[in-house]
Structure formats: C-alpha cells, structure tokens
Coordinates of C-alpha atoms in Angstrom, one line a residue:
Chain A
M1 CA 198.1 63.0 113.5
G2 CA 199.1 66.7 113.0
G3 CA 197.2 69.9 112.9
G4 CA 197.2 69.9 109.1
Y5 CA 195.4 66.5 109.1
I6 CA 192.8 67.8 111.4
A7 CA 192.4 71.0 109.4
Q8 CA 191.8 68.9 106.3
Q9 CA 189.2 66.8 108.1
I10 CA 187.4 70.0 109.2
V11 CA 187.3 71.2 105.6
N12 CA 185.9 67.8 104.5
G13 CA 183.3 68.0 107.3
L14 CA 182.3 71.5 106.2
I15 CA 181.8 70.3 102.6
L16 CA 179.6 67.4 103.7
G17 CA 177.9 69.6 106.3
S18 CA 177.0 72.2 103.6
M19 CA 175.1 69.6 101.7
Y20 CA 173.3 68.2 104.8
A21 CA 172.4 71.7 105.8
L22 CA 170.8 72.5 102.4
V23 CA 168.7 69.4 102.5
A24 CA 167.8 69.9 106.2
I25 CA 166.5 73.4 105.5
G26 CA 163.9 71.9 103.2
F27 CA 162.8 69.4 105.8
S28 CA 162.5 72.2 108.3
M29 CA 160.6 74.6 106.0
I30 CA 158.1 72.0 105.0
Y31 CA 157.7 70.7 108.6
G32 CA 157.4 74.2 109.9
I33 CA 154.5 75.0 107.6
I34 CA 152.5 71.8 107.5
R35 CA 153.9 69.9 110.5
L36 CA 154.7 66.9 108.3
I37 CA 158.0 65.3 107.4
N38 CA 158.3 64.9 103.7
F39 CA 160.1 61.5 103.5
A40 CA 160.4 61.9 99.7
H41 CA 162.7 65.0 100.3
G42 CA 165.9 62.9 100.0
D43 CA 164.8 61.6 96.6
V44 CA 164.5 65.2 95.3
V45 CA 168.3 65.2 95.9
M46 CA 168.6 62.2 93.6
I47 CA 166.5 63.9 90.9
G48 CA 168.6 67.0 91.2
A49 CA 171.7 64.9 90.6
F50 CA 170.3 63.2 87.5
V51 CA 169.1 66.4 86.1
T52 CA 172.6 67.8 86.6
L53 CA 174.0 64.8 84.8
A54 CA 171.6 65.2 81.9
L55 CA 172.2 68.9 81.5
M56 CA 175.9 68.8 81.9
Q57 CA 177.1 65.6 80.4
V58 CA 174.3 65.0 77.8
A59 CA 173.2 68.5 76.9
G60 CA 176.6 70.1 77.6
L61 CA 175.3 73.3 79.1
P62 CA 177.5 75.8 80.9
F63 CA 177.8 75.2 84.7
V64 CA 175.7 78.2 85.7
L65 CA 172.8 77.0 83.6
V66 CA 173.2 73.5 85.0
A67 CA 173.0 74.8 88.5
A68 CA 169.9 76.8 87.6
G69 CA 168.4 73.7 86.1
A70 CA 169.1 71.6 89.2
L71 CA 167.4 74.3 91.4
A72 CA 164.4 74.5 89.0
A73 CA 164.0 70.7 88.8
G74 CA 164.0 70.5 92.6
A75 CA 161.4 73.2 92.8
V76 CA 159.2 71.6 90.2
V77 CA 159.4 68.2 91.9
G78 CA 158.6 69.7 95.3
V79 CA 155.5 71.4 93.8
L80 CA 154.4 68.1 92.3
I81 CA 154.9 66.3 95.6
E82 CA 152.8 68.9 97.4
R83 CA 150.0 68.9 94.9
G84 CA 150.0 65.1 94.4
A85 CA 150.6 63.7 97.8
F86 CA 150.2 66.4 100.5
R87 CA 147.3 68.6 99.4
P88 CA 144.9 65.7 99.0
M89 CA 145.7 64.6 102.5
R90 CA 145.3 68.1 104.1
G91 CA 143.2 67.7 107.2
A92 CA 143.8 64.0 107.5
P93 CA 145.6 62.6 110.5
Q94 CA 149.4 63.2 110.5
V95 CA 150.3 59.6 110.0
T96 CA 148.4 59.6 106.6
G97 CA 150.7 62.4 105.4
F98 CA 153.8 60.5 106.5
I99 CA 152.7 57.4 104.7
A100 CA 151.8 59.3 101.6
S101 CA 155.3 60.8 101.5
L102 CA 156.9 57.4 102.1
A103 CA 154.9 56.1 99.2
V104 CA 156.2 59.0 97.0
S105 CA 159.7 58.2 98.1
I106 CA 159.5 54.5 97.1
M107 CA 157.8 55.5 93.9
L108 CA 160.5 57.9 92.9
Q109 CA 163.3 55.4 93.7
N110 CA 161.6 52.7 91.7
L111 CA 160.8 55.0 88.9
G112 CA 164.5 55.9 88.8
I113 CA 165.5 52.3 88.7
L114 CA 163.0 51.6 86.0
L115 CA 164.0 54.5 83.8
L116 CA 167.7 54.8 84.6
T117 CA 168.6 51.3 85.8
A118 CA 170.2 50.7 89.2
Q119 CA 173.7 50.9 87.6
P120 CA 175.7 53.7 89.2
R121 CA 176.7 56.4 86.7
N122 CA 180.0 58.3 86.7
F123 CA 179.7 62.0 87.1
T124 CA 182.4 64.0 85.6
F125 CA 182.6 67.7 86.3
P126 CA 184.5 70.0 83.9
A127 CA 188.3 69.9 84.4
A128 CA 188.3 73.5 85.7
L129 CA 186.1 72.4 88.6
Q130 CA 188.2 69.4 89.4
K131 CA 191.4 71.4 89.8
V132 CA 193.0 70.9 93.2
I133 CA 193.8 74.0 95.3
N134 CA 196.5 73.7 97.9
A135 CA 196.1 76.1 100.8
G136 CA 198.9 75.4 103.2
P137 CA 198.2 72.0 104.8
V138 CA 194.7 71.8 103.3
S139 CA 193.8 70.8 99.8
F140 CA 190.5 70.7 98.1
R141 CA 189.1 70.9 94.6
V142 CA 187.5 74.0 93.0
I143 CA 184.1 72.2 93.1
D144 CA 184.4 71.8 96.9
L145 CA 184.9 75.5 97.3
V146 CA 182.0 76.1 95.0
I147 CA 179.9 73.8 97.1
M148 CA 180.8 75.5 100.3
L149 CA 180.4 79.1 99.1
S150 CA 177.2 78.6 97.1
A151 CA 175.6 76.6 99.9
L152 CA 176.5 79.5 102.3
G153 CA 175.1 82.0 99.8
L154 CA 171.8 80.1 99.3
M155 CA 171.4 79.8 103.1
V156 CA 171.8 83.5 103.5
L157 CA 169.3 84.1 100.7
V158 CA 166.7 81.8 102.1
M159 CA 167.0 83.3 105.6
L160 CA 166.6 86.9 104.1
L161 CA 163.7 85.7 102.1
V162 CA 161.9 84.3 105.1
K163 CA 162.8 87.2 107.4
R164 CA 162.5 90.2 105.2
T165 CA 159.9 89.6 102.4
R166 CA 156.2 89.7 102.3
L167 CA 156.2 86.1 101.2
G168 CA 158.4 85.1 104.1
M169 CA 156.2 86.9 106.5
A170 CA 153.2 85.0 105.0
M171 CA 155.1 81.8 105.4
R172 CA 155.9 82.5 109.1
A173 CA 152.3 83.5 109.8
T174 CA 151.0 80.4 108.1
A175 CA 153.4 78.2 110.0
E176 CA 152.0 79.5 113.2
N177 CA 148.3 79.4 112.5
L178 CA 146.6 78.4 109.3
D179 CA 143.2 79.8 110.0
V180 CA 144.3 83.1 111.3
A181 CA 146.7 83.4 108.3
R182 CA 143.6 83.0 106.1
L183 CA 141.8 85.7 108.0
M184 CA 144.7 88.1 107.1
G185 CA 144.0 87.4 103.5
I186 CA 146.9 85.0 103.0
N187 CA 146.3 82.3 100.4
I188 CA 147.7 79.4 102.4
N189 CA 147.8 77.0 99.4
R190 CA 150.1 79.3 97.6
T191 CA 152.2 79.8 100.7
I192 CA 152.6 76.1 101.3
L193 CA 153.5 75.5 97.7
A194 CA 156.1 78.2 97.9
A195 CA 157.7 76.5 100.9
F196 CA 157.8 73.2 99.1
A197 CA 159.3 74.9 96.0
M198 CA 162.0 76.7 98.0
G199 CA 162.9 73.8 100.2
S200 CA 163.0 71.3 97.3
A201 CA 165.0 73.7 95.1
L202 CA 167.7 73.5 97.7
A203 CA 167.5 69.7 97.7
G204 CA 167.8 69.8 93.9
I205 CA 171.0 71.8 94.0
A206 CA 172.3 69.5 96.8
G207 CA 172.0 66.7 94.3
L208 CA 174.4 68.6 92.0
M209 CA 176.8 69.0 94.9
W210 CA 176.5 65.3 95.8
G211 CA 177.4 64.2 92.3
G212 CA 180.3 66.7 92.3
K213 CA 181.6 65.5 95.6
F214 CA 181.3 61.7 95.2
G215 CA 181.5 61.4 91.4
Q216 CA 179.0 58.7 91.2
I217 CA 175.2 58.6 91.3
D218 CA 172.4 56.1 91.3
P219 CA 168.6 56.2 91.8
L220 CA 168.8 55.2 95.4
L221 CA 171.4 57.9 96.4
G222 CA 168.8 60.1 98.0
Y223 CA 168.0 57.7 100.8
V224 CA 171.0 58.0 103.1
P225 CA 171.6 61.8 102.7
G226 CA 167.8 62.3 103.1
L227 CA 167.8 60.4 106.4
K228 CA 170.9 62.1 107.7
S229 CA 169.6 65.6 106.7
F230 CA 166.5 64.7 108.5
V231 CA 168.6 63.9 111.6
A232 CA 170.4 67.2 111.1
A233 CA 167.0 69.1 111.0
V234 CA 166.0 67.3 114.2
I235 CA 169.3 68.0 116.0
G236 CA 168.9 71.7 115.1
G237 CA 165.2 71.7 116.1
V238 CA 162.9 70.8 113.3
G239 CA 161.0 73.8 112.0
S240 CA 163.9 76.2 112.6
I241 CA 166.0 77.2 109.5
P242 CA 169.1 78.3 111.5
G243 CA 168.7 75.1 113.4
A244 CA 168.7 73.0 110.3
I245 CA 171.9 74.8 109.1
L246 CA 173.6 74.3 112.5
G247 CA 172.5 70.7 112.6
G248 CA 173.8 70.1 109.1
Y249 CA 177.3 71.4 109.8
I250 CA 177.4 69.6 113.2
L251 CA 176.5 66.3 111.5
G252 CA 178.9 66.7 108.6
L253 CA 181.8 67.6 110.9
A254 CA 180.9 64.8 113.4
E255 CA 180.7 62.2 110.7
V256 CA 184.0 63.1 109.0
L257 CA 185.9 63.6 112.2
F258 CA 184.7 60.3 113.6
V259 CA 186.0 58.5 110.6
G260 CA 189.2 60.6 110.4
L261 CA 190.3 60.6 114.0
L262 CA 189.4 57.2 115.3
P263 CA 191.3 54.0 114.2
P264 CA 190.2 52.8 110.8
I265 CA 188.5 49.7 112.1
Y266 CA 185.7 51.9 113.5
S267 CA 185.0 53.8 110.3
A268 CA 182.4 51.3 109.2
Y269 CA 180.3 52.5 112.2
R270 CA 180.0 56.0 110.9
D271 CA 176.2 55.8 110.4
A272 CA 175.7 54.2 113.8
F273 CA 177.7 57.2 115.2
V274 CA 175.5 59.7 113.3
F275 CA 172.3 58.3 114.7
G276 CA 173.8 57.8 118.1
T277 CA 174.6 61.5 118.1
L278 CA 170.9 62.2 117.4
I279 CA 169.8 60.1 120.3
V280 CA 172.2 61.8 122.7
I281 CA 171.2 65.3 121.6
L282 CA 167.5 64.5 121.8
L283 CA 167.9 63.0 125.3
I284 CA 169.5 66.2 126.5
M285 CA 167.5 68.7 124.4
P286 CA 164.2 67.1 123.2
N287 CA 163.4 70.1 121.0
G288 CA 166.8 70.2 119.3
L289 CA 169.4 72.9 119.7
L290 CA 167.5 75.8 118.4
G291 CA 163.9 74.4 118.4
S292 CA 161.1 75.8 120.4
D293 CA 158.8 73.8 122.6
K294 CA 155.8 75.0 120.7
G295 CA 156.2 72.3 118.0
E296 CA 152.5 71.5 118.0
R297 CA 150.4 74.2 116.5
A298 CA 147.8 75.8 118.7
Chain L
M1 CA 125.1 95.9 105.3
L2 CA 125.3 92.2 106.3
E3 CA 122.4 89.8 106.2
V4 CA 122.7 86.3 107.5
D5 CA 119.8 84.4 106.2
D6 CA 118.8 81.1 107.8
I7 CA 122.3 79.4 107.8
H8 CA 122.7 75.8 108.8
V9 CA 126.3 74.9 109.7
Y10 CA 127.9 71.6 110.6
R11 CA 131.3 71.1 112.3
G12 CA 132.3 67.7 111.2
R13 CA 129.2 65.7 111.9
T14 CA 127.8 68.0 114.6
Y15 CA 124.9 70.1 113.6
V16 CA 125.9 73.5 115.2
L17 CA 123.8 76.3 113.6
K18 CA 120.2 75.3 113.1
G19 CA 119.0 78.2 111.0
I20 CA 120.6 81.5 112.3
S21 CA 119.4 84.8 110.8
L22 CA 120.6 88.2 111.7
R23 CA 121.3 91.6 110.3
V24 CA 124.0 94.2 110.8
T25 CA 123.2 97.7 109.6
R26 CA 125.9 100.1 108.5
G27 CA 127.4 102.0 111.5
E28 CA 126.0 99.7 114.2
I29 CA 127.6 97.7 116.9
V30 CA 125.8 94.4 117.1
A31 CA 126.5 91.9 119.9
L32 CA 125.9 88.1 119.9
I33 CA 125.5 86.8 123.4
G34 CA 124.7 83.3 124.7
A35 CA 126.2 80.4 126.7
N36 CA 129.2 78.3 125.7
G37 CA 128.3 76.1 122.8
A38 CA 125.4 78.2 121.6
G39 CA 127.1 78.7 118.2
K40 CA 128.4 82.3 118.5
T41 CA 131.9 81.5 117.3
T42 CA 130.6 79.2 114.6
T43 CA 128.4 82.1 113.4
L44 CA 131.4 84.4 113.1
R45 CA 133.6 81.8 111.5
T46 CA 130.9 81.2 108.9
I47 CA 130.6 84.9 108.1
S48 CA 134.3 85.2 107.6
G49 CA 134.5 82.1 105.4
L50 CA 136.5 79.7 107.6
L51 CA 133.3 77.6 107.6
H52 CA 130.6 77.3 105.0
P53 CA 126.9 76.8 105.5
R54 CA 125.2 73.7 104.4
R55 CA 122.1 75.7 103.7
G56 CA 121.2 79.4 103.9
H57 CA 122.9 82.6 102.6
I58 CA 125.1 85.4 103.7
R59 CA 124.7 88.6 101.8
Y60 CA 127.0 91.6 102.2
R61 CA 126.9 95.1 100.7
P62 CA 130.3 96.7 101.2
E63 CA 129.2 100.1 99.9
A64 CA 125.9 101.7 100.8
D65 CA 124.9 102.2 97.2
G66 CA 127.1 99.3 95.7
P67 CA 126.2 95.8 94.6
E68 CA 125.4 93.0 97.0
L69 CA 127.8 90.0 97.4
E70 CA 127.1 86.4 98.3
L71 CA 129.7 85.5 100.9
D72 CA 128.7 81.9 101.7
R73 CA 130.8 80.3 99.1
L74 CA 133.8 82.6 99.2
P75 CA 137.0 81.4 100.9
A76 CA 138.2 83.4 104.0
E77 CA 141.1 85.1 102.1
E78 CA 138.6 86.6 99.6
I79 CA 136.3 87.8 102.3
V80 CA 139.0 89.9 104.0
R81 CA 139.6 91.6 100.7
R82 CA 136.0 92.8 100.6
G83 CA 136.3 94.7 103.9
I84 CA 135.4 92.2 106.6
S85 CA 138.1 91.8 109.3
H86 CA 137.8 89.0 111.8
C87 CA 139.6 89.2 115.1
P88 CA 139.5 85.5 116.2
E89 CA 138.7 83.8 119.4
G90 CA 141.8 83.5 121.6
R91 CA 143.3 86.5 119.7
G92 CA 145.4 84.3 117.3
I93 CA 148.3 86.7 117.3
F94 CA 151.5 85.3 115.6
A95 CA 153.7 84.8 118.7
S96 CA 157.0 84.5 116.9
L97 CA 156.5 87.5 114.7
T98 CA 157.2 90.9 116.1
V99 CA 154.5 93.3 117.1
R100 CA 155.1 95.4 114.0
E101 CA 155.1 92.3 111.8
N102 CA 151.8 91.3 113.2
L103 CA 150.3 94.6 112.3
L104 CA 151.8 94.6 108.8
V105 CA 150.5 91.1 108.2
G106 CA 147.1 92.5 109.0
A107 CA 147.6 94.8 106.0
Y108 CA 148.7 91.8 103.9
L109 CA 146.4 92.4 101.0
R110 CA 147.1 96.1 100.7
R111 CA 149.8 97.5 98.4
D112 CA 149.7 101.1 99.4
N113 CA 152.8 101.3 101.5
R114 CA 152.3 104.9 102.5
G115 CA 148.7 104.2 103.6
I116 CA 149.9 101.2 105.5
E117 CA 152.5 103.3 107.4
D118 CA 149.8 105.9 108.2
D119 CA 147.5 103.2 109.6
Y120 CA 150.4 101.7 111.5
R121 CA 150.9 105.0 113.2
R122 CA 147.2 105.4 113.8
V123 CA 147.0 102.0 115.5
C124 CA 150.0 102.9 117.6
D125 CA 148.2 106.1 118.7
L126 CA 145.2 104.1 119.6
F127 CA 147.3 101.5 121.5
P128 CA 150.5 103.3 122.5
I129 CA 152.0 100.1 124.1
L130 CA 152.1 98.5 120.6
G131 CA 154.4 101.3 119.3
Q132 CA 156.7 100.9 122.3
R133 CA 156.9 97.2 121.8
A134 CA 157.1 97.3 118.0
G135 CA 160.3 95.2 117.7
Q136 CA 159.4 92.6 120.4
A137 CA 158.1 89.2 119.7
A138 CA 154.3 89.3 120.0
G139 CA 154.3 86.2 122.2
S140 CA 156.1 88.3 125.0
L141 CA 153.1 90.6 125.4
S142 CA 150.6 90.3 128.2
G143 CA 147.1 89.1 127.6
G144 CA 145.6 92.6 127.4
E145 CA 148.4 93.8 125.1
Q146 CA 147.9 90.8 122.9
E147 CA 144.2 91.6 122.6
M148 CA 145.1 95.2 121.6
L149 CA 147.5 93.8 119.0
A150 CA 144.8 91.5 117.7
V151 CA 142.3 94.4 117.4
G152 CA 145.0 96.7 115.9
R153 CA 145.9 94.0 113.4
A154 CA 142.3 93.6 112.4
L155 CA 142.1 97.4 111.8
M156 CA 145.1 97.3 109.5
S157 CA 143.1 95.9 106.6
R158 CA 140.9 99.0 106.9
P159 CA 137.7 97.0 107.4
R160 CA 134.2 98.3 106.9
L161 CA 133.0 95.5 109.2
L162 CA 135.0 94.5 112.2
I163 CA 134.2 91.1 113.7
L164 CA 135.4 90.4 117.3
D165 CA 135.2 87.1 119.0
E166 CA 135.3 87.5 122.8
P167 CA 137.7 90.4 123.0
S168 CA 137.4 90.6 126.8
L169 CA 138.3 86.9 127.4
G170 CA 140.9 86.6 130.2
L171 CA 141.4 90.3 130.7
G172 CA 141.1 92.3 133.9
P173 CA 138.1 94.7 134.4
L174 CA 140.2 97.8 133.9
V175 CA 141.7 96.6 130.6
V176 CA 138.2 95.6 129.4
E177 CA 136.9 99.0 130.2
T178 CA 139.6 100.7 128.2
L179 CA 139.3 98.2 125.3
F180 CA 135.5 98.7 125.1
A181 CA 135.9 102.5 125.1
T182 CA 138.3 102.1 122.2
L183 CA 135.9 99.9 120.3
A184 CA 133.2 102.6 120.7
D185 CA 135.7 105.1 119.4
I186 CA 136.6 102.9 116.4
N187 CA 132.8 102.5 115.7
R188 CA 132.4 106.3 115.8
R189 CA 135.0 106.6 113.2
G190 CA 132.8 104.6 110.8
V191 CA 133.6 101.0 111.4
T192 CA 130.6 98.7 111.8
I193 CA 131.2 96.1 114.6
L194 CA 129.8 92.6 115.1
L195 CA 131.0 91.1 118.4
V196 CA 130.6 88.0 120.4
E197 CA 130.9 88.4 124.2
Q198 CA 130.7 86.3 127.3
N199 CA 130.6 89.5 129.3
A200 CA 126.9 90.3 128.5
V201 CA 126.8 93.3 130.8
M202 CA 129.6 95.1 128.9
A203 CA 128.3 93.9 125.5
L204 CA 124.8 95.1 126.0
E205 CA 126.1 98.4 127.2
L206 CA 128.3 98.9 124.2
A207 CA 126.0 97.4 121.5
H208 CA 123.2 99.2 119.7
R209 CA 121.5 95.9 119.1
A210 CA 122.0 92.3 120.2
Y211 CA 121.0 88.8 119.5
V212 CA 120.7 86.0 122.1
L213 CA 121.8 82.6 120.8
E214 CA 120.8 79.3 122.3
T215 CA 121.9 75.9 121.0
G216 CA 122.3 77.1 117.4
R217 CA 119.2 79.3 117.2
V218 CA 118.4 83.0 117.8
T219 CA 116.0 83.1 120.7
L220 CA 115.8 86.9 121.3
S221 CA 116.9 90.1 119.7
G222 CA 116.5 93.7 120.4
S223 CA 118.3 96.9 121.3
G224 CA 121.0 96.7 124.0
E225 CA 118.8 98.4 126.6
E226 CA 115.7 96.2 125.8
L227 CA 117.7 93.0 126.2
A228 CA 119.5 94.3 129.3
A229 CA 116.0 94.9 130.8
D230 CA 114.6 91.6 129.7
P231 CA 113.9 89.4 132.7
E232 CA 115.0 86.2 130.9
V233 CA 118.2 87.7 129.8
R234 CA 118.9 89.1 133.2
R235 CA 118.3 85.7 134.8
A236 CA 120.4 83.8 132.3
Y237 CA 123.3 86.1 131.4
L238 CA 123.4 89.1 133.7
G239 CA 123.7 87.1 136.9
G240 CA 120.1 87.6 138.2
A241 CA 119.6 90.8 140.2

C-alpha cells in the first residue's frame, strides 16, 4: 500500500465529500432558520439527478445549461416543499414538521417509482467529461475535477451570500429570532423561502454530480446520501454552514479511507462505520465540531 | 398620533387584554406601568403587529396632517415601514451578528445608503461604546451595552414612534440613569416614545403621561407627576413611602 494509493484514496474521498458537503449545507441552512430537519432533502438530490438525465440525455442541452437546470430544479422543489409541507405546519410542535417532511420524502420516492419505474438508469456524461486525467500517481476523470471545483465554488458563493449580502443578513437575523426579525421589517416568509431555495439548489446540483460519479440513478438514490449528509451536518454542528462543509469532507474521506485501507472483508461495513463516527463525535462534542450550544432559539 | 381603542387580545386561549384604550400624542413620552402579567408587553406587541386584537382598533397617523392608518390588521414588517420601531423585551439583539450588523439590520427597510451611514454615525455618537465594538459579536456585549445596541438599532429605522419594552431590565442604577437621559434626549429631537417600565419611579419621572395597567385593563392615567403623587400608585408601584 504505497503513498500513491493513499493519495488516490484521498482524492476519491474529496470527490465524495464535496457532494456530501453540498447536501449538508442545505440541511444546515434549513435547520438554522426553522429548527427543523427536512427529511425530504435527500430526495431533492434524486430529482436533480433525473432532471440532469432529462436535460442532458433526452434534450441534449450543453453541460452548462444542464447544470443551471439542476440548480433551478432543486430550488423549485425546495420552494414547493416549504410551501406545501413546512409553512402550513409553522407554529406546530417540532415533531409535526419532522413527520411532514418524512411524508414528503416517501411521497417523492414513490412518485419517482410510479413515473420513472424503479429500474436504475444509466447515466452517460459526454466523452469530454469522461476523459481520464493522470496526475502522477493519481488519476481521475474530468467530471471528478468539475465536481470538486464547482462544489468548492458554490460553497464559497453561499458563504459570501450569507456573510455579505442584505439577504444573508436577514437570514442570519431570522435564524436567531423570528419575532425580532419581523420587528426589523424582515419578511420572514420570504427569507425562509430563500433558505429553502438556496439549500435545495445545492442538493439539485449534487444530484447531477451523483449521477456523474456513479453512472447510474434510480428513484431511491437520494435516501442514503441524504442520510449521510445529514450525519455530515450533525458532525459539523447542524446550523453552521462551515460546519456542514467540514463534516461533509470528513465523512467522505473517512468512508473512502475506511474501505480503501482496511482489508476488503470489512468494506461491507462502510455505512456502519459512517454512523459509528457520528456516535463517537457526538459523544465527545455534542454540538458537533463547529456548532454552538445555542441550538435552541431563545 | 396613536390611538389604541378598546383592544381585546388573546394569547393562545388566555384572555390577556380586556379592552385597553390609550393615546399617544406627537412629541410625548408615555409610560405604561403595572405589575407582571398586567398586559404591558402584550399591549406593545399588539401595537407593533406581532399580535392582533380579536376586537378593537389601533389607529395611527404618521404625519400630523397626513391620513390615518388602521394598524390592527397589518403584519409587523409593514408596521415598521410606517415609522413605528419596537425595541423588544429582553432586548432581542442578534447575538451572532456583529454590533455594526445589528445596527444595519435595524435599517433593513431603508435603501438610502448614505443616510444609513449618517444615522450609524449618529447612533455611535449617542452610544460611543457601540462604535468601539462595531466588529464584535453583539453577544459579547454586557447587558447595558446590549440595551444601548437595542435602542440604537431601533433608531436606525428613523422611527417617528419608538416603543421600548423594559429598557432598564437587569441594568445597574448608573446605566439606567444614563440610558433614561439619552431617551429624554432622543425625545427632544422629535421622536415620540411609548415605554413599558417596571421601574415606575424612573418611568414617571421621564414620562409626560402614564397609564397604569392591571390584569388587562387601564385602571389609572394621568401626567407623570399626578400619578407619582397618587396614593394608590405610591403604595402599589413606588414602594410605599
């Protein structure tokens, strides 16, 4: 097991981690503002993947437009989820919101099976994106590079948006205190909707990446990455965007290195390892790595 | 300027305000005093639109010679836009935002960047500590500094009517003294003030007029001096003597 092999595993972990991080950001943004976990968030990844398939393989659009479509589809689905499942439950006990989003998740999965059948579909990216790049001991495809760089770019963009813009300031204020935010003149419905749209757009584009990375998609594909990204968000400290990014990369690297470095007979336990990591981190740091202890709103 | 006309307000199933009426005239400082649970905070939250009355009306005339508005159905974010700024109970500063961001969020509805910067400097002149701590997280300020931030933030929307809910809560006597002097100063510059206070001595000294609330009703009203001299008020709120 040489240095080259480990370097390759690290690259693979970063690719996987980029996707977890993008999805985890959405979990954290939504949790940060309404203190609810959107269990349907993983299914937005699935919708993003199918929209990509439709735009690329059926409509034959250029890649940039396909990517824009995946982002837009995610945003639209996020807005619909907020309007349909979360807003009517505003003010209800937390558990009601959790159940509502679980219902949306099951509905989206079954709708997918109904409309698209459970048959996995092959996902073929243009040859230019499939080309393999050899960089010393490490090799990856162009699409992998695109995944890593665009994920990084989107993360920087979202952080700037939240830190530097008027909307971002409104989102942070709303996350801290809904009533006082309204007293400042902030329209909290619009702000919450914006958080759903942004977080879900990232999940939509993660769907494109998922298809590009694994080459096959089906209507249930959102479940496992959704769950793992949720774990990533919790590891980083749910509600914190930098935390979600850190958690995503940690989880992606841990998962790949676990499979890559231990004898093959253990590789079937990769998910057990992922969730075990969660338990260990929460035992040591109950608020996650970058989370605050002020999770509950005053 | 503001007329609250027989409002009845429920919080959940609890009947909190049982027909409150009061008036605030342009340029005044009006205080609401009363025991815990009398409905003071609920009254303020209803005026600023966080709660809505089941019955009764709230009328507001932003300009002396302008039209009158009905506030009782408007949402809070629309009421701020019309010149009423509410500095809430417990200050409600945004702890993770910086001091400067807290002040800017107070001017959220304004688009006149130059005017906002002018007002930012004015607030920092009024409360120099805020300027010195501009880049710090607001949560790291002391209680008195947080209150100053909350008042400063409320001023950033350029209110005509400033509503303050227990500004003296948890503050030392010296800080309260300074704060109330600043409020009198803000009022002299043309901002009408409606405040709720536990500290009835200070409130009656500062206010031109005051109302005494008891279990959801107004039981007494009058000028600050009148109420301060009233035997009932002295017994109940001013610690006898």
